[in-house]
Amino acid sequence: MRRIMINFEKCLGCHSCELACAVVHSDNQNLLGALMEKKIPMSRVVVGRSGTTNYPLQCRHCSDARCIKACLAGALYRDPKTLTVQQYVQKCVGCWMCIMACPFGLIAENTNGKTAGKCDLCTDRDIPACVNACLTGALVFEETANYNKQKRLDYLIEFPKKEEVSANE
Amino acid sequence: MSNNLKSIDSASVEMIEKARQDKVEIVWDRWEAQQPQCGFGELGICCKICLQGPCRINPFGEPKHGICGATADTIVARNLLRSVTGGTATHVDHAYEAVEILGLAVEGKVPYGIKDIGKLNAVASKLGLETENRTPQELAEKIVKIAFGDFGNSSGNPMRWLTATAPAERLEVWKNLGILPRNPDREIRAALHQSTMGVDADPVNLLLATAKLGLVDGYAGLHLGTDIQDIVFGTPQPVKTEANLGVLKPNCVNIVVHGHIPFFSEKMVEWTEKLEEEARLAGAEGIQLAGMCCTGNEVLMRQGIPSAGNYLNQELAIITGAVDALVVDVQCIMPSLARIAACYHTKVITTMPIAKMPGAEHVEFTPHEADACAQKIVRKAIEAYQSRDRSRVRIPDYKAEVWGGFSVEAIVGALKSVNPEDPLQPLVENIKNGNILGAVGVVGCNNVKTTQDYNTVELVKALLKENVLVVATGCAAHGLGKAGLLNPEGTKKYAGEGLKAVLTAVGNAAGLNDPLPPVLHMGSCVDNSRIEDLLAALAGYLGVAMKDLPVAASAPELHHEKALSIGTWAVALGVLTHVGLVPPVLGSPLMTRLLTSDLEQLVGGKFYVETDPVKAAAGIAEHIRQKRRVLGI
């Protein structure tokens, strides 16, 4: 399954992903039109910062999703095809159990004030809007297996240098 | 993106394809590489004025304030004022240099003179100078003194060039709003002060300052520039020439002048003629000089030099492989030119001390050494011609006939052939009887975000069908020229019946045996001053305020800060001003409302944003009809 993976060191904190997310969840599907809408659309990705690192974060679509278990109205469910965590908006009663249950704080009150809102991984699109908007490649959409393979390769390239350093010490 | 979406100009499309084959990166490639562009910048809600920033306002949530506490309204208003000030500064600097050169010419220190005594007298009269028993030198000296007087004005009184030029009705409006500029340099300084961190937070106050800077542009930039340039080089009279990359010649030394400054390009015209023999000795058939952007318009209007195209053609001229020297002065010059020229034999030559480019040759052009500099540049082009690689040359076979040179004086001259005593009468009569619905000034740039020339040409075609008389300047005029809208065939093809009849009658009366073109080319961006002169003459004739005329302005493909400052001036004149791309203001709903609606109550004009040219033409025509209804015509 493809997921949004984050290369933290590449995030410059431009917040473009936030804008793109709101736009893709708007009626007009463009930035200028989205701004004119009565109810401004909700961005489901947030760029946070800790120390000197920026973190663009959105629902991780956990395999063991506490939000689904916590949802009293049965609005949150696992989509069998994409294995993502999705929401029947009509069923949501705005009890905020999911907001409390999410360990990462990545579910929030929707701008309509009545339901919860979260990342739907843009399953109707080839690539999620936030990934598309990311100019530096901090956000990528790929198989988790590819991501950890690349990470391993990167580590191995650096590994001999680390060996030398420790040998010289 | 397909090449047909990049430009409607067949020459451009052909050269874009050649660039791809030659593996040269051009502006459309760079645009694609820049996608997606930053939404905060697009909305005008990124503030980089102080080092606590950059701050962004989130239109979809928090934060709603910058670190200093500025709201989206304040940030958009400050950014807009700074942009308009940037645009204004270019024209004021341009005009200041023109005045400087006229002053030096009077002293006999530079190789320029006074060419148009009629214009000299006209400018002297509007400034209230006695013209009887004064030599042209004495008058010019006085004019220079008054112009420099504005730049040294330490009193609180408004600029003299403005009060001498603008209609009394407008002066009253601007006085009541407290936006009459005093000294152009002071207003530019004050605007940068007002918009820096921790000074003005009030969007309305900032917007009024923006309008004031628009006036500085209009009078200390555009009018001052045109007036002085006409005195030195002559007021344009109708000329016939051609436009598009097809004006380049395979067996000639091709020199393209690009930028804005006629003091430089006029000398190039002079020396390409004088050194033609040297080009022949080098094996060429002669020298073909062509112009681009506004310096192209300056030499087109006065000398009939053909146009090689507009802003988005500049790189493509090099791609032809046939340009030996691309000589640039200031403004709208892509920093990519030297990099692209490195792939061909073309020499890119910069000439101005404030506009250099890594990889280009620099031949500093000073008024004192104007002749020597121009000769040096022409000789460099001749030298480059000899290393031209003919296997890489492809000149697109597209060009259109262009009639230019329609200064107000030239338009009145043409109308005099219909009614010698009362030249404006036939024009006004035909506006009243509806043969001409109204008039629109179509001005401004190209913008890579929209198909080259598409907005401009489609808007104008739709307006012509509605019998709207169109005048054009700047890169818009080049675009219309390439599309065949600046010649009599254009009238036959695109003008509505009423407009066609009028243009044909005037053309025949003037002995042309052809109608006038449907779009009158009035010059460079600086020459937008001419459009105001025309409007002021019409308003004066009809005895109404300029804001009540059935007219509008449009910048369908704007990109430069200059377009924003000229547009602000047009709005301050009371003219509905259409823009075909959205300026970075939508991040503030308040500023958006002020600019597109509330301003009308203050100055009579407002901005009209519409990205679809056909819809825009309909909107403009409706505005004109409404103005006609109010006038009872």
PDB file of C-alpha atoms in Angstrom, chain B residues 369-494:
ATOM      1  CA  GLU B 369      29.598  59.104 -25.168  1.00  0.00           C
ATOM      2  CA  ALA B 370      26.361  58.068 -26.886  1.00  0.00           C
ATOM      3  CA  ASP B 371      27.772  58.058 -30.417  1.00  0.00           C
ATOM      4  CA  ALA B 372      30.930  56.175 -29.539  1.00  0.00           C
ATOM      5  CA  CYS B 373      28.961  53.567 -27.552  1.00  0.00           C
ATOM      6  CA  ALA B 374      26.433  52.975 -30.319  1.00  0.00           C
ATOM      7  CA  GLN B 375      29.233  52.573 -32.878  1.00  0.00           C
ATOM      8  CA  LYS B 376      31.046  50.127 -30.646  1.00  0.00           C
ATOM      9  CA  ILE B 377      27.902  48.034 -30.215  1.00  0.00           C
ATOM     10  CA  VAL B 378      27.069  47.992 -33.936  1.00  0.00           C
ATOM     11  CA  ARG B 379      30.636  46.905 -34.726  1.00  0.00           C
ATOM     12  CA  LYS B 380      30.405  44.118 -32.148  1.00  0.00           C
ATOM     13  CA  ALA B 381      27.252  42.917 -33.915  1.00  0.00           C
ATOM     14  CA  ILE B 382      28.999  42.987 -37.289  1.00  0.00           C
ATOM     15  CA  GLU B 383      31.847  40.981 -35.801  1.00  0.00           C
ATOM     16  CA  ALA B 384      29.428  38.456 -34.332  1.00  0.00           C
ATOM     17  CA  TYR B 385      27.682  38.108 -37.694  1.00  0.00           C
ATOM     18  CA  GLN B 386      30.860  36.630 -39.092  1.00  0.00           C
ATOM     19  CA  SER B 387      30.760  33.770 -36.628  1.00  0.00           C
ATOM     20  CA  ARG B 388      27.058  32.996 -37.186  1.00  0.00           C
ATOM     21  CA  ASP B 389      26.490  29.250 -37.563  1.00  0.00           C
ATOM     22  CA  ARG B 390      24.122  29.081 -40.543  1.00  0.00           C
ATOM     23  CA  SER B 391      23.200  25.476 -39.855  1.00  0.00           C
ATOM     24  CA  ARG B 392      21.490  26.602 -36.662  1.00  0.00           C
ATOM     25  CA  VAL B 393      19.546  29.490 -38.165  1.00  0.00           C
ATOM     26  CA  ARG B 394      15.792  29.267 -38.521  1.00  0.00           C
ATOM     27  CA  ILE B 395      13.849  32.484 -38.915  1.00  0.00           C
ATOM     28  CA  PRO B 396      10.130  31.814 -38.585  1.00  0.00           C
ATOM     29  CA  ASP B 397       8.334  33.032 -41.659  1.00  0.00           C
ATOM     30  CA  TYR B 398       5.717  35.108 -39.855  1.00  0.00           C
ATOM     31  CA  LYS B 399       5.263  38.850 -39.793  1.00  0.00           C
ATOM     32  CA  ALA B 400       2.367  41.250 -40.104  1.00  0.00           C
ATOM     33  CA  GLU B 401       2.064  44.785 -41.405  1.00  0.00           C
ATOM     34  CA  VAL B 402       1.830  47.294 -38.588  1.00  0.00           C
ATOM     35  CA  TRP B 403       0.737  50.902 -38.603  1.00  0.00           C
ATOM     36  CA  GLY B 404       2.056  52.811 -35.643  1.00  0.00           C
ATOM     37  CA  GLY B 405       2.821  56.340 -34.581  1.00  0.00           C
ATOM     38  CA  PHE B 406      -0.652  57.344 -33.361  1.00  0.00           C
ATOM     39  CA  SER B 407       0.237  60.062 -30.911  1.00  0.00           C
ATOM     40  CA  VAL B 408      -2.660  62.311 -29.913  1.00  0.00           C
ATOM     41  CA  GLU B 409      -1.208  64.875 -32.290  1.00  0.00           C
ATOM     42  CA  ALA B 410      -1.282  62.293 -35.104  1.00  0.00           C
ATOM     43  CA  ILE B 411      -4.850  61.202 -34.297  1.00  0.00           C
ATOM     44  CA  VAL B 412      -6.012  64.822 -34.243  1.00  0.00           C
ATOM     45  CA  GLY B 413      -4.107  65.325 -37.498  1.00  0.00           C
ATOM     46  CA  ALA B 414      -5.997  62.461 -39.134  1.00  0.00           C
ATOM     47  CA  LEU B 415      -9.313  63.790 -37.815  1.00  0.00           C
ATOM     48  CA  LYS B 416      -8.464  67.229 -39.194  1.00  0.00           C
ATOM     49  CA  SER B 417      -8.745  65.769 -42.676  1.00  0.00           C
ATOM     50  CA  VAL B 418     -12.430  65.208 -41.889  1.00  0.00           C
ATOM     51  CA  ASN B 419     -13.088  68.459 -40.052  1.00  0.00           C
ATOM     52  CA  PRO B 420     -10.183  70.946 -40.152  1.00  0.00           C
ATOM     53  CA  GLU B 421     -11.833  73.494 -37.830  1.00  0.00           C
ATOM     54  CA  ASP B 422     -13.114  71.131 -35.184  1.00  0.00           C
ATOM     55  CA  PRO B 423     -11.111  67.897 -35.423  1.00  0.00           C
ATOM     56  CA  LEU B 424     -12.631  66.172 -32.386  1.00  0.00           C
ATOM     57  CA  GLN B 425     -16.174  66.769 -33.656  1.00  0.00           C
ATOM     58  CA  PRO B 426     -16.312  63.724 -35.995  1.00  0.00           C
ATOM     59  CA  LEU B 427     -15.007  61.423 -33.265  1.00  0.00           C
ATOM     60  CA  VAL B 428     -17.416  62.743 -30.649  1.00  0.00           C
ATOM     61  CA  GLU B 429     -20.297  62.742 -33.125  1.00  0.00           C
ATOM     62  CA  ASN B 430     -19.710  59.073 -33.881  1.00  0.00           C
ATOM     63  CA  ILE B 431     -19.507  58.220 -30.209  1.00  0.00           C
ATOM     64  CA  LYS B 432     -22.786  60.045 -29.650  1.00  0.00           C
ATOM     65  CA  ASN B 433     -24.574  58.362 -32.542  1.00  0.00           C
ATOM     66  CA  GLY B 434     -23.305  54.962 -31.438  1.00  0.00           C
ATOM     67  CA  ASN B 435     -21.157  54.135 -34.451  1.00  0.00           C
ATOM     68  CA  ILE B 436     -18.404  53.994 -31.843  1.00  0.00           C
ATOM     69  CA  LEU B 437     -19.646  52.463 -28.604  1.00  0.00           C
ATOM     70  CA  GLY B 438     -16.707  53.741 -26.588  1.00  0.00           C
ATOM     71  CA  ALA B 439     -12.958  53.400 -26.280  1.00  0.00           C
ATOM     72  CA  VAL B 440     -10.631  51.057 -24.416  1.00  0.00           C
ATOM     73  CA  GLY B 441      -6.900  51.385 -23.833  1.00  0.00           C
ATOM     74  CA  VAL B 442      -5.364  47.902 -23.987  1.00  0.00           C
ATOM     75  CA  VAL B 443      -1.935  47.967 -22.397  1.00  0.00           C
ATOM     76  CA  GLY B 444       0.610  45.961 -20.471  1.00  0.00           C
ATOM     77  CA  CYS B 445       2.738  42.888 -20.677  1.00  0.00           C
ATOM     78  CA  ASN B 446       2.886  39.194 -21.470  1.00  0.00           C
ATOM     79  CA  ASN B 447       2.674  36.779 -18.561  1.00  0.00           C
ATOM     80  CA  VAL B 448       3.902  33.193 -18.891  1.00  0.00           C
ATOM     81  CA  LYS B 449       0.992  32.077 -16.692  1.00  0.00           C
ATOM     82  CA  THR B 450      -1.330  32.662 -19.625  1.00  0.00           C
ATOM     83  CA  THR B 451      -1.012  31.795 -23.322  1.00  0.00           C
ATOM     84  CA  GLN B 452       1.115  34.481 -24.997  1.00  0.00           C
ATOM     85  CA  ASP B 453      -1.063  37.180 -26.633  1.00  0.00           C
ATOM     86  CA  TYR B 454      -4.258  35.129 -26.196  1.00  0.00           C
ATOM     87  CA  ASN B 455      -5.978  37.299 -23.572  1.00  0.00           C
ATOM     88  CA  THR B 456      -5.012  40.487 -25.383  1.00  0.00           C
ATOM     89  CA  VAL B 457      -6.025  39.424 -28.877  1.00  0.00           C
ATOM     90  CA  GLU B 458      -9.283  37.705 -27.862  1.00  0.00           C
ATOM     91  CA  LEU B 459     -10.331  40.624 -25.677  1.00  0.00           C
ATOM     92  CA  VAL B 460      -9.640  43.113 -28.447  1.00  0.00           C
ATOM     93  CA  LYS B 461     -11.424  41.067 -31.120  1.00  0.00           C
ATOM     94  CA  ALA B 462     -14.496  40.878 -28.909  1.00  0.00           C
ATOM     95  CA  LEU B 463     -14.379  44.616 -28.196  1.00  0.00           C
ATOM     96  CA  LEU B 464     -13.987  45.497 -31.880  1.00  0.00           C
ATOM     97  CA  LYS B 465     -17.039  43.421 -32.704  1.00  0.00           C
ATOM     98  CA  GLU B 466     -18.931  45.611 -30.233  1.00  0.00           C
ATOM     99  CA  ASN B 467     -17.716  48.719 -32.123  1.00  0.00           C
ATOM    100  CA  VAL B 468     -15.341  49.717 -29.340  1.00  0.00           C
ATOM    101  CA  LEU B 469     -12.371  51.756 -30.550  1.00  0.00           C
ATOM    102  CA  VAL B 470      -9.162  50.312 -29.118  1.00  0.00           C
ATOM    103  CA  VAL B 471      -5.886  52.094 -28.505  1.00  0.00           C
ATOM    104  CA  ALA B 472      -2.862  50.104 -27.391  1.00  0.00           C
ATOM    105  CA  THR B 473       0.609  50.490 -25.935  1.00  0.00           C
ATOM    106  CA  GLY B 474       3.406  48.333 -24.596  1.00  0.00           C
ATOM    107  CA  CYS B 475       3.736  44.611 -25.121  1.00  0.00           C
ATOM    108  CA  ALA B 476      -0.026  44.420 -25.703  1.00  0.00           C
ATOM    109  CA  ALA B 477       0.499  46.559 -28.830  1.00  0.00           C
ATOM    110  CA  HIS B 478       3.250  44.223 -30.104  1.00  0.00           C
ATOM    111  CA  GLY B 479       0.923  41.257 -29.571  1.00  0.00           C
ATOM    112  CA  LEU B 480      -1.890  42.947 -31.447  1.00  0.00           C
ATOM    113  CA  GLY B 481       0.535  43.890 -34.204  1.00  0.00           C
ATOM    114  CA  LYS B 482       1.693  40.296 -34.638  1.00  0.00           C
ATOM    115  CA  ALA B 483      -1.950  39.182 -34.786  1.00  0.00           C
ATOM    116  CA  GLY B 484      -2.716  41.586 -37.632  1.00  0.00           C
ATOM    117  CA  LEU B 485      -4.817  44.022 -35.630  1.00  0.00           C
ATOM    118  CA  LEU B 486      -2.677  47.088 -36.318  1.00  0.00           C
ATOM    119  CA  ASN B 487      -3.356  47.361 -40.046  1.00  0.00           C
ATOM    120  CA  PRO B 488      -6.349  48.183 -42.290  1.00  0.00           C
ATOM    121  CA  GLU B 489      -7.022  44.508 -43.031  1.00  0.00           C
ATOM    122  CA  GLY B 490      -7.709  44.127 -39.318  1.00  0.00           C
ATOM    123  CA  THR B 491     -10.446  46.721 -39.595  1.00  0.00           C
ATOM    124  CA  LYS B 492     -12.062  44.916 -42.494  1.00  0.00           C
ATOM    125  CA  LYS B 493     -11.856  41.604 -40.688  1.00  0.00           C
ATOM    126  CA  TYR B 494     -12.648  42.389 -37.063  1.00  0.00           C
TER     127      TYR B 494
END
